[in-house]
Every structure is written in C-alpha cells, then in structure tokens.
Coordinates of C-alpha atoms (C1' of nucleotides) in Angstrom, one line a residue:
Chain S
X527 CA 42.2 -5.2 30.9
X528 CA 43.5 -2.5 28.2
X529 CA 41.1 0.3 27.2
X530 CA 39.2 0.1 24.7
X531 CA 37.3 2.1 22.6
X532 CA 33.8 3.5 23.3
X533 CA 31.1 1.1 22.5
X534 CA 30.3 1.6 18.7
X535 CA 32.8 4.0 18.0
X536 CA 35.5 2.3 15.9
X537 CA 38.7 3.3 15.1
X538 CA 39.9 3.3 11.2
X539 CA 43.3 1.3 10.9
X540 CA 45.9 2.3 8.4
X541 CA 44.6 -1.1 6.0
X542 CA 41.3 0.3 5.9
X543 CA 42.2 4.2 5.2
X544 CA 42.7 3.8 1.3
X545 CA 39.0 3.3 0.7
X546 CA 38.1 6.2 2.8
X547 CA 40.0 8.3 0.5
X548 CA 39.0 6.4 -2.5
X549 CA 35.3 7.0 -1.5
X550 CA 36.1 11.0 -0.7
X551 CA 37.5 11.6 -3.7
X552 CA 35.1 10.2 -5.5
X553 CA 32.9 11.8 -4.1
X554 CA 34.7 15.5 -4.4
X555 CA 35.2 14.9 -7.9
X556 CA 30.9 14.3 -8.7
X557 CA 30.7 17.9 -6.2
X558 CA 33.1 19.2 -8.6
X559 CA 30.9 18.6 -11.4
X560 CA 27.7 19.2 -10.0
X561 CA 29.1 22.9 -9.0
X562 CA 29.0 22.0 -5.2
X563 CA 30.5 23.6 -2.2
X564 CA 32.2 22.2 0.6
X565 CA 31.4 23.6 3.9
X566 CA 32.5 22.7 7.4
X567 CA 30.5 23.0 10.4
X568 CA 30.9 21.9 14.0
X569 CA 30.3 18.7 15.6
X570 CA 28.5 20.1 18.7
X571 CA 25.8 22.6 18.6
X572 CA 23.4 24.2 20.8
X573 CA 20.6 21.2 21.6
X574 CA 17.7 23.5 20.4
X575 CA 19.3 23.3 17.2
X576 CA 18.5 19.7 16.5
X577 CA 15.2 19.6 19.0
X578 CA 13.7 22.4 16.7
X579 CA 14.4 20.6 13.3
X580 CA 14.8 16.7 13.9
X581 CA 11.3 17.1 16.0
X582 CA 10.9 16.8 19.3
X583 CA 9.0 13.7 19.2
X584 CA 11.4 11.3 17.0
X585 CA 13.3 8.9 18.2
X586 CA 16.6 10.8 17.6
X587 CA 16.0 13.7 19.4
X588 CA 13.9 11.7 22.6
X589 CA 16.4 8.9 23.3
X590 CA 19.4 8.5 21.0
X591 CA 21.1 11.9 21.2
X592 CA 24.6 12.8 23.0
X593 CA 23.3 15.8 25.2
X594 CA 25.3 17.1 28.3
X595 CA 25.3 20.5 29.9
X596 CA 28.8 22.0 29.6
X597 CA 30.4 23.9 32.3
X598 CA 28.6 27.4 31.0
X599 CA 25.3 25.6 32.0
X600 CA 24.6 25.2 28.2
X601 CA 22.6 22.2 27.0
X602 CA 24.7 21.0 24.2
X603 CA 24.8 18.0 21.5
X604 CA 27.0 16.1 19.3
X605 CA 25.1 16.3 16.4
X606 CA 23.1 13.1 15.0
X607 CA 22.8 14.3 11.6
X608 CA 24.3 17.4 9.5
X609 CA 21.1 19.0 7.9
X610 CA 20.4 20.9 10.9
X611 CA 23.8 22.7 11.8
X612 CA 24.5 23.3 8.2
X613 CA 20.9 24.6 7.8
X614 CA 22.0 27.0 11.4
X615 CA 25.0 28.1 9.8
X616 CA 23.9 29.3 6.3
X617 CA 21.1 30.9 8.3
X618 CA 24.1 32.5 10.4
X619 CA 26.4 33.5 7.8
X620 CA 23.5 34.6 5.7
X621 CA 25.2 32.6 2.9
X622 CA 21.7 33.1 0.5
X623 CA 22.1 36.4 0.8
X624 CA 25.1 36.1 -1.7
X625 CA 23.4 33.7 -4.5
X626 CA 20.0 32.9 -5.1
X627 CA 20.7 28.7 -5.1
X628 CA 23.6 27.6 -2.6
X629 CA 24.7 23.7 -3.6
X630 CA 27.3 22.4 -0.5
X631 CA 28.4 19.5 0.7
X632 CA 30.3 18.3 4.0
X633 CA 31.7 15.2 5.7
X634 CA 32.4 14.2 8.8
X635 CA 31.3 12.0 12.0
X636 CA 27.5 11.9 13.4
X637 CA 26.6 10.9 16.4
X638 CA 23.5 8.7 17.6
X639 CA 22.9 6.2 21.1
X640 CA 21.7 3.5 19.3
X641 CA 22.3 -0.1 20.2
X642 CA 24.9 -0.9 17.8
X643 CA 24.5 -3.5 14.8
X644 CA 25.9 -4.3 11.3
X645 CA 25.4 -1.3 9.5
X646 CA 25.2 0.8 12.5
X647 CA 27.5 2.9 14.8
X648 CA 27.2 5.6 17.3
X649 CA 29.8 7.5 15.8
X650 CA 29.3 6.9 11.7
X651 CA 30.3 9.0 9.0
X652 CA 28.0 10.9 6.3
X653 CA 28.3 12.6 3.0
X654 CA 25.8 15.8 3.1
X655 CA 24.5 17.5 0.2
X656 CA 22.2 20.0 0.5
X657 CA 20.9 22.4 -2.3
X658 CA 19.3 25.2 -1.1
X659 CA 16.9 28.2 -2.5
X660 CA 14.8 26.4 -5.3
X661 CA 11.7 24.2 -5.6
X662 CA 12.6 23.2 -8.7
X663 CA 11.9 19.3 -9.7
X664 CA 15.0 19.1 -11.2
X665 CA 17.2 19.8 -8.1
X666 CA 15.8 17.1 -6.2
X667 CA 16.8 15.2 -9.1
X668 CA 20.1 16.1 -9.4
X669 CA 20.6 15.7 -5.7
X670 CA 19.4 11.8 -6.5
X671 CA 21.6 11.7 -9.3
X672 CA 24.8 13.0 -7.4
X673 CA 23.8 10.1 -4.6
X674 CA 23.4 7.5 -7.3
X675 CA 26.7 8.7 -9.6
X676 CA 28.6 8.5 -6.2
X677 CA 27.8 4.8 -5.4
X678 CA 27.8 3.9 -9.2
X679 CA 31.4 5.1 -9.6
X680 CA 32.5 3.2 -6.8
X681 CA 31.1 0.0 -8.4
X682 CA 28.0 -0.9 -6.2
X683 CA 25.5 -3.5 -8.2
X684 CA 22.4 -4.5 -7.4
X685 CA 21.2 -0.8 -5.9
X686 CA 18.1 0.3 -5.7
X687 CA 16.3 3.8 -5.6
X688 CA 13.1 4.2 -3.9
X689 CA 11.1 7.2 -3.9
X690 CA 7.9 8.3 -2.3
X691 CA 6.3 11.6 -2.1
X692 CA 5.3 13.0 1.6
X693 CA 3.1 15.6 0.4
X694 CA 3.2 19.1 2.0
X695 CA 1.8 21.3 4.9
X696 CA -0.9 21.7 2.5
X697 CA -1.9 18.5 1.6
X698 CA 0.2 15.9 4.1
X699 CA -2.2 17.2 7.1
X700 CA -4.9 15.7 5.4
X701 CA -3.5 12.1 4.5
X702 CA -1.8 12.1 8.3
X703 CA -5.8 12.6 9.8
X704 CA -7.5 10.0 7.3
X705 CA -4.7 7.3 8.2
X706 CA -4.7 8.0 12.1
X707 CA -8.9 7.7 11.5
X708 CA -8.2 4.7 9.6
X709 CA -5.8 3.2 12.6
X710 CA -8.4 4.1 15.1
X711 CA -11.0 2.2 13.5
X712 CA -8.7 -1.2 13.4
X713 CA -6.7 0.2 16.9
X714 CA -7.6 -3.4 18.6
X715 CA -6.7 -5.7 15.7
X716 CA -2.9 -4.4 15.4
X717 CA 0.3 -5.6 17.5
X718 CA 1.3 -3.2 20.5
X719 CA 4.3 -2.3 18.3
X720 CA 2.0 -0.6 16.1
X721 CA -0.8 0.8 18.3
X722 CA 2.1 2.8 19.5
X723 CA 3.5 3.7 16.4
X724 CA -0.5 4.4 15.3
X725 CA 0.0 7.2 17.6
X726 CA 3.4 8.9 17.4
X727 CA 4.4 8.0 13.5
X728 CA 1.1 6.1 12.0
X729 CA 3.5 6.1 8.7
X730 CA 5.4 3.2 10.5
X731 CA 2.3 1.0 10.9
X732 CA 3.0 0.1 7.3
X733 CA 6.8 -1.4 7.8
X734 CA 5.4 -3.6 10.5
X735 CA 6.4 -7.4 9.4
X736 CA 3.1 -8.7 11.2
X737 CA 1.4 -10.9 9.0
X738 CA -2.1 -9.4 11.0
X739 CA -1.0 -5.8 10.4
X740 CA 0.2 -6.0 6.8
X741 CA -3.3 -7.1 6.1
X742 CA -4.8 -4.4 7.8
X743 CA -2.7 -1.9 6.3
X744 CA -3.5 -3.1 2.7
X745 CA -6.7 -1.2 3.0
X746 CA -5.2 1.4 4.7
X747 CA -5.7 4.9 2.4
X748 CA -2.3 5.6 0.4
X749 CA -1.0 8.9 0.5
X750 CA -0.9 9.1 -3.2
X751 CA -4.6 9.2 -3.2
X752 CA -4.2 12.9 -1.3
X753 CA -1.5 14.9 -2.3
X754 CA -2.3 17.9 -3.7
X755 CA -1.9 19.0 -7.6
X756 CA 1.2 20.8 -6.9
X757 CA 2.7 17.6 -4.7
X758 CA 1.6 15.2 -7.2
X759 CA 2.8 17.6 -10.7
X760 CA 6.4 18.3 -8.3
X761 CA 6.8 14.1 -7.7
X762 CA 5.9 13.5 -11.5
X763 CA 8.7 16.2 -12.9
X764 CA 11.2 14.6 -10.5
X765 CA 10.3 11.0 -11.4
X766 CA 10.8 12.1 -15.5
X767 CA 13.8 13.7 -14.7
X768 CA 15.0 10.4 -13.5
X769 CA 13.9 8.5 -16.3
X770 CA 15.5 10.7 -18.7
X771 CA 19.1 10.1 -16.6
X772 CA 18.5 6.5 -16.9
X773 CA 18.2 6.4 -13.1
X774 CA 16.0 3.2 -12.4
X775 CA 13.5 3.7 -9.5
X776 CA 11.0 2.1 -7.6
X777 CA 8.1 4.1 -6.1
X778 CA 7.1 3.2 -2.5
X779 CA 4.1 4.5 -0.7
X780 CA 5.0 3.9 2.5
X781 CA 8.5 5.3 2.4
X782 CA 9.0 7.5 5.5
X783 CA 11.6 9.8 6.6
X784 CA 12.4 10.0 10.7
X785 CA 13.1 13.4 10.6
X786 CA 10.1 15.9 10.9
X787 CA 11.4 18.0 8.6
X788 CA 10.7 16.4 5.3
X789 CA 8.1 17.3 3.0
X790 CA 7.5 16.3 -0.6
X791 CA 10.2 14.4 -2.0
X792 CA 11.8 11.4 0.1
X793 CA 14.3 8.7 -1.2
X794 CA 16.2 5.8 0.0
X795 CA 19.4 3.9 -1.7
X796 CA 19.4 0.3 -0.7
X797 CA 21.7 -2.1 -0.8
X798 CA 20.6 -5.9 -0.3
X799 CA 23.9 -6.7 0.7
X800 CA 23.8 -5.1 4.1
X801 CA 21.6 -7.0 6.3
X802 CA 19.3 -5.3 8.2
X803 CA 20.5 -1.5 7.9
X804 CA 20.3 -1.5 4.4
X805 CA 20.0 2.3 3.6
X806 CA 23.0 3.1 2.3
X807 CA 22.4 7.1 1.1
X808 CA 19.0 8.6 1.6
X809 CA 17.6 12.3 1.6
X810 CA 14.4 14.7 0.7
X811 CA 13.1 17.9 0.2
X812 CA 12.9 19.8 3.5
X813 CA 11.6 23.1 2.6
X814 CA 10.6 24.5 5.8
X815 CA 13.6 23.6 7.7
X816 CA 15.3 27.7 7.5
X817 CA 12.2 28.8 8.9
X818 CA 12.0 26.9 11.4
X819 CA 15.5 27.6 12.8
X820 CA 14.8 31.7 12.2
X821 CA 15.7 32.2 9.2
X822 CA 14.3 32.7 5.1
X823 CA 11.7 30.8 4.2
X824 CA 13.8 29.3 1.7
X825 CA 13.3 25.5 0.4
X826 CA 15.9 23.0 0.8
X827 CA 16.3 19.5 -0.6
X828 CA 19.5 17.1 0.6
X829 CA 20.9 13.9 0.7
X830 CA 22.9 11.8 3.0
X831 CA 25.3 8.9 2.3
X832 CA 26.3 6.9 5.0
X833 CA 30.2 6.2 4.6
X834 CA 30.6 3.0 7.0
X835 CA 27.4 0.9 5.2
X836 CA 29.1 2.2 1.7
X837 CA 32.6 0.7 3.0
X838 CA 30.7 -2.5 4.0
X839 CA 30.2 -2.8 0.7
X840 CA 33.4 -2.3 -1.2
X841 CA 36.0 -5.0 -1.9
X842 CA 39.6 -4.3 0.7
X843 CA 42.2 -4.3 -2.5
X844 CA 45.0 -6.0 -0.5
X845 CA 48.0 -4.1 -2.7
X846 CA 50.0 -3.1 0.0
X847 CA 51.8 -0.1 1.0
X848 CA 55.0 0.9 -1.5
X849 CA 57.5 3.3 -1.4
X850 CA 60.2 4.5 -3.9
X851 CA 63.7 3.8 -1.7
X852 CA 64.8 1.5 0.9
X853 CA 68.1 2.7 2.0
X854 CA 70.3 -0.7 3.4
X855 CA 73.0 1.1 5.6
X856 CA 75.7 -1.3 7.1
X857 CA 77.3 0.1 9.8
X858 CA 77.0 3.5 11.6
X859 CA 79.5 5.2 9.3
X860 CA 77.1 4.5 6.7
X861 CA 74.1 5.2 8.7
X862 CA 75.2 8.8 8.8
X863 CA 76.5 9.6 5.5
X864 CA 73.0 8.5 4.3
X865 CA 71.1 11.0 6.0
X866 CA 72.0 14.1 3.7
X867 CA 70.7 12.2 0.4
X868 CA 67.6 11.2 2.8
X869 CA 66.9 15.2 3.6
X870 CA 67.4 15.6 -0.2
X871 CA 65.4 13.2 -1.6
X872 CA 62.5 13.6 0.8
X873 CA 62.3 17.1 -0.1
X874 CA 61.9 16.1 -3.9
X875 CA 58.6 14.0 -2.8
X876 CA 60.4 10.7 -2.9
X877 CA 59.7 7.9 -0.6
X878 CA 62.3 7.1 1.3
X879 CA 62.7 4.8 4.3
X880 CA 65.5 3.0 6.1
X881 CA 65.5 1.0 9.6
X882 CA 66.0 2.7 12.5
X883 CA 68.1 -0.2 13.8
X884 CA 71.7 -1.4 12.8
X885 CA 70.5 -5.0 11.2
X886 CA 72.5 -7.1 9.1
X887 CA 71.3 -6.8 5.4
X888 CA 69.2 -9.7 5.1
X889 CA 67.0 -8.1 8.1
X890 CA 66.7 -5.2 5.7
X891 CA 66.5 -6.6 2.5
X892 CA 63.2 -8.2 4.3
X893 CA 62.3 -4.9 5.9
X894 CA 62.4 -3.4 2.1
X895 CA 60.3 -6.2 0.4
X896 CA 57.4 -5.6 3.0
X897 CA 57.0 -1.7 2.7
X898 CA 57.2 -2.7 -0.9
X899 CA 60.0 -0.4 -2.0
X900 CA 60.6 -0.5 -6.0
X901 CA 64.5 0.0 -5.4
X902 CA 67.0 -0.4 -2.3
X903 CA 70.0 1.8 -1.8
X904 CA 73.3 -0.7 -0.3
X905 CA 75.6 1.1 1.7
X906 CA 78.1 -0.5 3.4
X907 CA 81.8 0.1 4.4
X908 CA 83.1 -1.7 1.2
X909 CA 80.6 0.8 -0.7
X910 CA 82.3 4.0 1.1
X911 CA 85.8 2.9 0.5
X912 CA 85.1 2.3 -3.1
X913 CA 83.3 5.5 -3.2
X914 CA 80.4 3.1 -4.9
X915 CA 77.1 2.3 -3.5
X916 CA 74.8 -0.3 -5.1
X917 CA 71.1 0.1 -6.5
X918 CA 68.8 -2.9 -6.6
X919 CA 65.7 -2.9 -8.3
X920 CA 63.4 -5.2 -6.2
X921 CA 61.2 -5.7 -9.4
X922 CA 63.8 -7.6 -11.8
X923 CA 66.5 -8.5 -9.3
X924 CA 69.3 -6.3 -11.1
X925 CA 71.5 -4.4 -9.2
X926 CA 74.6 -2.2 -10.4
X927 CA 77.4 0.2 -8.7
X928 CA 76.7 4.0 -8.6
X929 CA 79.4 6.6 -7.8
X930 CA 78.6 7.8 -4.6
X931 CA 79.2 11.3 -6.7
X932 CA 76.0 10.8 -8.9
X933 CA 73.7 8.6 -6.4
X934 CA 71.2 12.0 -5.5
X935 CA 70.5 12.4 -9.5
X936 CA 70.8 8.4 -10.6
X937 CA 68.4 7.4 -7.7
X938 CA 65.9 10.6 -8.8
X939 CA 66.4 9.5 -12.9
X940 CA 65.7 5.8 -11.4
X941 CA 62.5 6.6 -9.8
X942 CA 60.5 9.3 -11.9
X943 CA 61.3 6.8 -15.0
Chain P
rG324 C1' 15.7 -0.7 25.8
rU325 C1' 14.5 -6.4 24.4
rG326 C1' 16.1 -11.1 22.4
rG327 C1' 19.7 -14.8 20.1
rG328 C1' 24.9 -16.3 19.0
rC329 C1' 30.0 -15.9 20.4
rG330 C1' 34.4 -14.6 23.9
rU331 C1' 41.3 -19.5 23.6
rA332 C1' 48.3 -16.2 20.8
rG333 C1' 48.7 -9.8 17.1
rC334 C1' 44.9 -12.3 13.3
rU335 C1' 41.8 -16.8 11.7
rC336 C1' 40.6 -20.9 14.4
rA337 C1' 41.4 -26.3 17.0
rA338 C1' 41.4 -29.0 21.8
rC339 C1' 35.5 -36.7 24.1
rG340 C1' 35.3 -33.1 31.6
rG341 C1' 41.6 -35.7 32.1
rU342 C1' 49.4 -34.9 31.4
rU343 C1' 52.9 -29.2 29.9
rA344 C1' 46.1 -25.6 25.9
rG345 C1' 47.7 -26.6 19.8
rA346 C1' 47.8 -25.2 14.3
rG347 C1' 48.0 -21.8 10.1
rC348 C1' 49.1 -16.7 9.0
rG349 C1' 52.0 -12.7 11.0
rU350 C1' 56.6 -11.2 13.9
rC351 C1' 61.8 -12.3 15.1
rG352 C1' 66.2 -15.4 14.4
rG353 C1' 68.9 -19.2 11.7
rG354 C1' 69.9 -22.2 7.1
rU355 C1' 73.1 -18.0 3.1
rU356 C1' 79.3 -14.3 8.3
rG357 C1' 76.5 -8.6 2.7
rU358 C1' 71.0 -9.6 -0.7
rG359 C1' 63.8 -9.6 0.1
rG360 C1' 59.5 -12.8 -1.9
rC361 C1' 59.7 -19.5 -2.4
rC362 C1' 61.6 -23.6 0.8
rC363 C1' 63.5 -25.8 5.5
rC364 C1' 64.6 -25.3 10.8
rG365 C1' 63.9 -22.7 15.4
rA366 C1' 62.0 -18.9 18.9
rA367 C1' 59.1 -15.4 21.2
rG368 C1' 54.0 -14.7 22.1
rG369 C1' 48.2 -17.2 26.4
rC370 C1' 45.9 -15.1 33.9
rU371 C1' 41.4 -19.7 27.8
rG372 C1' 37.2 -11.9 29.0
rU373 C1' 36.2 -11.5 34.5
rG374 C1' 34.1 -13.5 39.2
rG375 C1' 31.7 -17.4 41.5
rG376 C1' 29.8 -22.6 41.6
rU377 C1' 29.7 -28.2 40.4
rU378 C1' 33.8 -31.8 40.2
rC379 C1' 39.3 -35.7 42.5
rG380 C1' 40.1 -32.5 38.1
rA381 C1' 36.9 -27.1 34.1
rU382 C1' 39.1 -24.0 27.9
rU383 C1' 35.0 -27.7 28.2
rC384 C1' 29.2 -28.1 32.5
rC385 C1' 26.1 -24.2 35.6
rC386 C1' 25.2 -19.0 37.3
rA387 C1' 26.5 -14.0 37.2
rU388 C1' 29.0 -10.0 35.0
rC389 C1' 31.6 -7.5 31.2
rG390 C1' 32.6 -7.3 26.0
rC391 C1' 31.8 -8.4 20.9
rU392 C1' 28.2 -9.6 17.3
rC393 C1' 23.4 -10.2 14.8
rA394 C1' 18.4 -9.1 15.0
rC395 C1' 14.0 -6.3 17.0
rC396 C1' 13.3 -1.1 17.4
rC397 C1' 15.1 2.9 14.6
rC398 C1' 17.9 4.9 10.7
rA399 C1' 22.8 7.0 7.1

RNA sequence: GUGGGCGUAGCUCAACGGUUAGAGCGUCGGGUUGUGGCCCCGAAGGCUGUGGGUUCGAUUCCCAUCGCUCACCCCA
C-alpha cells in the first residue's frame, strides 16, 4: 500500500493550479482597488488565541481543532480560521496605531477535524478581509461588495447574498433570553437535536429540517423584533448601501454565525450548486474581537471566501500547457551545441524545452506537440555540417533553414512576433 | 461522532458464481531508417483495497477492516 495523503487534505495537481492563480489574482486585483493590504500571518498560534475569540463553547474550538502540545510544553493550534491570528497580530504589531482604518487581506490554508464532505476539507483554503477601526455602515458594505465583485468576476451565476443582523451586547442579550424562554416553554415538543442546540446555540433551533420544529419555531420571537435603534438604523444603512451597488440580497432572520465573536452585521454567499456546504464566502462585523484578545477596543468587520467550494464551481479550461521552443537535437553532437542558445534564450524569458533523452525525431516531434510548443528547433548532424538548422512552426506546418550564425536572434524575432 | 453508496490498469468504466479479468483514454513502440496532431498495427501496465468465510470454483455472495464519497452535524 503506498502513502497517501492525510484524510481531507488534498493535494493541488499541476491541471488544477491555473484556477488557483486565476482566482488569486482576481482576487488581488479587487484588494488593489479597494485599497487593501496583504498581510501574512502564521499557521499555528498559541491555542488561547482561538479559545478566547472563536468561543469556548462552539463546535470549532470543543471538537474540531488541531491542538498538540509542542516540545516547550506549549498548547498550540493550527488555526481553523484567520480572523483571530490576524486580529493577534495587528494587536501585536500595533498596526492601528499607524492609521486610523486598516483594510488587509490574506490567504492561505485553515485547518478544522471535521468529517470530510463535498465542499469540505480539513485543510481548505480562505480569502480574509478584514477592515478594521470603523463602525461605519458603509464598510461592512464594501466588505460585501469586495466578496460579491470577487465571485462575480470569476463568473459565478445564480449567487445569493443573505444578510441578517445579530444585534449587539446591548440589545442581542435580550433577544438570546426571550428565545431560550421561548424554547423552554416548547423544550418537550422539539427533536433531541434541538433541545440540545436550545441550550448551547438556541439560534440553531431554527435551521432544524424537522417538520415538528419548523412549526414551532414559526412563533418563535424574531430577532428583528429586538434590536436596538442603533442595530436596526446600522442594518438599514448597510442594506441601502447595497441597493445602491446593485447588490441583490435576501434578508434572513435566522442567519447565524458559529463564531462568538460576531455582532451586528452577518452575511452568507450561497451557491446552489454545491450540495450541502453551500457557503461559498461569508463574514460580519466583529467589533469586540481586539478587546478580547488585549488589545483597542476597536471595531472590526471581515469576510471569508472559501477557495476549494469557489473552485468547485468554476469550469477546468482544458488548454493545455505551451511553451515557446522545442529544441529536436539528433545526436549528442547536437545535444551539446544546443545548450549555449538554451542558457541564452532561457535568460531572455523564453520557453525552452528539449528531451532529456536521445530519441529519434518523431519521438520528439510528439514530445513537442504535447507541451504545446508554438515552434521546434531541428538539429541534427546534416544541420551542423551545413551550418543550417531548421525552424518549424507547429501552427501552420512551415518550416525553413536558419544559419546557425543568426538562430539566437531569428528564434527571439520568431517568438516575441 | 452517526448513517447511506462505492473500492477492478495512471484515468473513466465493463465482466449471468465458471477457461488466461476486458475496453476506451493516456503512455511507449511500429507503419514513415529525419517531422507532431488524424488513421492503422502492436506493447507495457492488475496481489480485482486488505483479511477471513461460504463454495468444486469468488471480481461477483457473506462478515470484518481500511480507504474514498455523499449526507447528518457543523461551517468557508
């Protein structure tokens, strides 16, 4: 049996790496734009990091986390999301001390112990944004709209933008103890699934696909019904802002975040092409989040795109690879004289290849056709003695004699025309 | 963690319980002794995931195990 890789980690293979980069730099040039950032953080961090932010009680932190104690005796962990180490390092480098609003972004692996699914692997990739050091409607907008120009650009249909409001310390409290009084009340009438989730995240009791439950939770008390003036006046300025990009969006009440740290604003991007894990970039407004981790009290909103759902969704164009020069050497004589117009050419930014073997031309001519080379190079004995070598252009089939004196410029006049 | 589906060549898949487990694609070689793609011919490539069991005989049926996958849960 041959090793393999670790269960739900998955390797990217050279066919598949064009769309990563077509996705980046997508993505780099709507950061450009928007005046973002890039920052880069580590993929390991001290476990309090995550246990103080994520919340103790969720899911992540209690059973999907990678958490070992190295050999200092620290307890560390691969992290399962960004927010939190780039939230620890701005806090670290005191990075709002130099500008009042920071906008970065980052990329890069995450890392969650979760059964493994379509949609859904222990190691998976994010885009982060995160704009830091306003409350301002308009930036948790614009961190929508960056989400939504991303996935738009790349040609997703059929997206859709939900958006809820959480409420804050102020007025979410409230809602939370009305709802759990509510749950109480009904406890004995819901599944188990949800008299446990009544308990640790009553939120949840209104995802549950139980025809009994749904009905229960239909009288359940919406959290619109309590957010405070400020809440409701913040979600209203977002939602207008939105409207005014032309953003469509649905509102959903029962939208819910699985990190503590949200307040306020929450938002999901789903695809309907993804099966189950649908989410395919999601984010909020996370304003206490420095605070908690000992720094500013400075507000925070973010997003999160997750890059293995977005590539699920993308078409694989099957144009293979192609390079500029195939070099056909017959013979070792000509195998060596080659190798000084190789160094040259290579050093120009061409594309050159040629086999490592001694093959007869047709093996090579092949060779050249499948790494898709727009012209081969012939050099054989006959070429040397004649002090000619041939130029084919694998497009149109022509071919003609170049002095072996002018190959370096003809092939370099050849290619950049 | 729980449940369903599936494990046969590098890939996609065939094979009523019955000879030597096949095909397409890909790879390599030949047809063309120095010219790619199309065509024709040929070759290499398999412990049928693994271990037990039933049977005269198992790729096929049963059990276990491992892996993949989808869903629950949860989330990007």
């Amino acid at each position: 049996m041959p090793i393999r890789a670790v269960r739900g980690f998955k390797d990217v293979l050279p066919d598949e790496i064009e769309l990563w980069h077509r996705v980046e730099s997508i993505a780099r040039g709507v950061f450009n734009a928007f005046g973002l950032k890039e920052i880069r953080i580590p993929l390991l961090e001290k476990t309090e990091v995550f246990a103080r932010s994520i919340g103790e009680l969720t899911d992540i932190v209690e059973k999907e986390m990678y958490t070992f104690i190295d050999r200092s005796g620290d307890s560390l962990t691969l992290r399962p999301e960004a927010t939190a180490g780039l939230v620890r390092a701005v806090n670290e480098h005191k990075l709002f001390a130099q500008s009042p609003v920071l906008k970065l972004f980052t990329t890069g692996p995450m890392f969650r112990h979760e059964r493994p699914q379509k949609g859904r692997l222990r190691q998976f990739h994010q885009i982060n944004v995160e704009v830091m050091g306003t409350k301002a409607p308009f930036s948790d907008t614009e961190v929508i709209w960056m989400a939504w120009d991303i996935l738009e650009k790349l040609g997703l249909k059929d997206l859709r933008l939900e958006i809820n409001s959480l409420g804050c310390p102020a007025c979410m409290p409230m809602y939370r103890d009305n709802l759990k009084e509510y749950l109480e009340g009904v406890f004995q009438h819901l599944c188990p699934d949800c008299q446990r989730r009544s308990k640790i995240n009553p939120l949840r009791v209104f995802d549950c696909k139980n025809e009994a439950c749904r009905k229960i939770m239909a009288k359940a008390p919406l959290n619109r019904e309590y957010l405070c003036t400020e809440c409701a006046d913040h979600m209203e300025k977002v939602l207008a802002f939105l409207k005014t990009l032309d953003i469509p969006f649905v509102i959903n009440p029962y939208l819910v975040r699985g990190l503590d740290y949200y307040v306020m604003t929450t938002f999901e991007i789903v695809s309907p092409d993804l099966g189950a894990q649908s989410t395919v970039a999601a984010g909020g407004r996370y304003d206490g989040l420095l605070k908690a981790l000992g720094g500013p009290d400075l507000p925070g909103v973010g997003m999160a795109i997750g890059v293995d759902r977005l590539l699920l969704l993308l078409e694989k164009d099957k144009k293979g690879p192609s390079i500029d020069l195939f070099i056909a050497a017959l013979g070792p004589k000509a195998g060596k004289e080659v190798i000084p117009w190789i160094k040259h050419w290579r050093r120009q930014g061409l594309a050159v290849q040629m086999s490592y073997e001694e093959k007869g031309l047709k093996a090579q001519m092949k060779q050249a056709g499948r790494v898709g080379a727009c012209y081969v190079l012939i050099v054989g004995e006959d070429e040397l003695d004649k002090k000619q070598v041939v130029v084919r252009d694998m497009m149109t089939r022509d071919q003609h004699e170049v002095p072996v004196d002018d190959v370096i410029s003809a092939v370099e006049r050849l290619v950049s025309a």
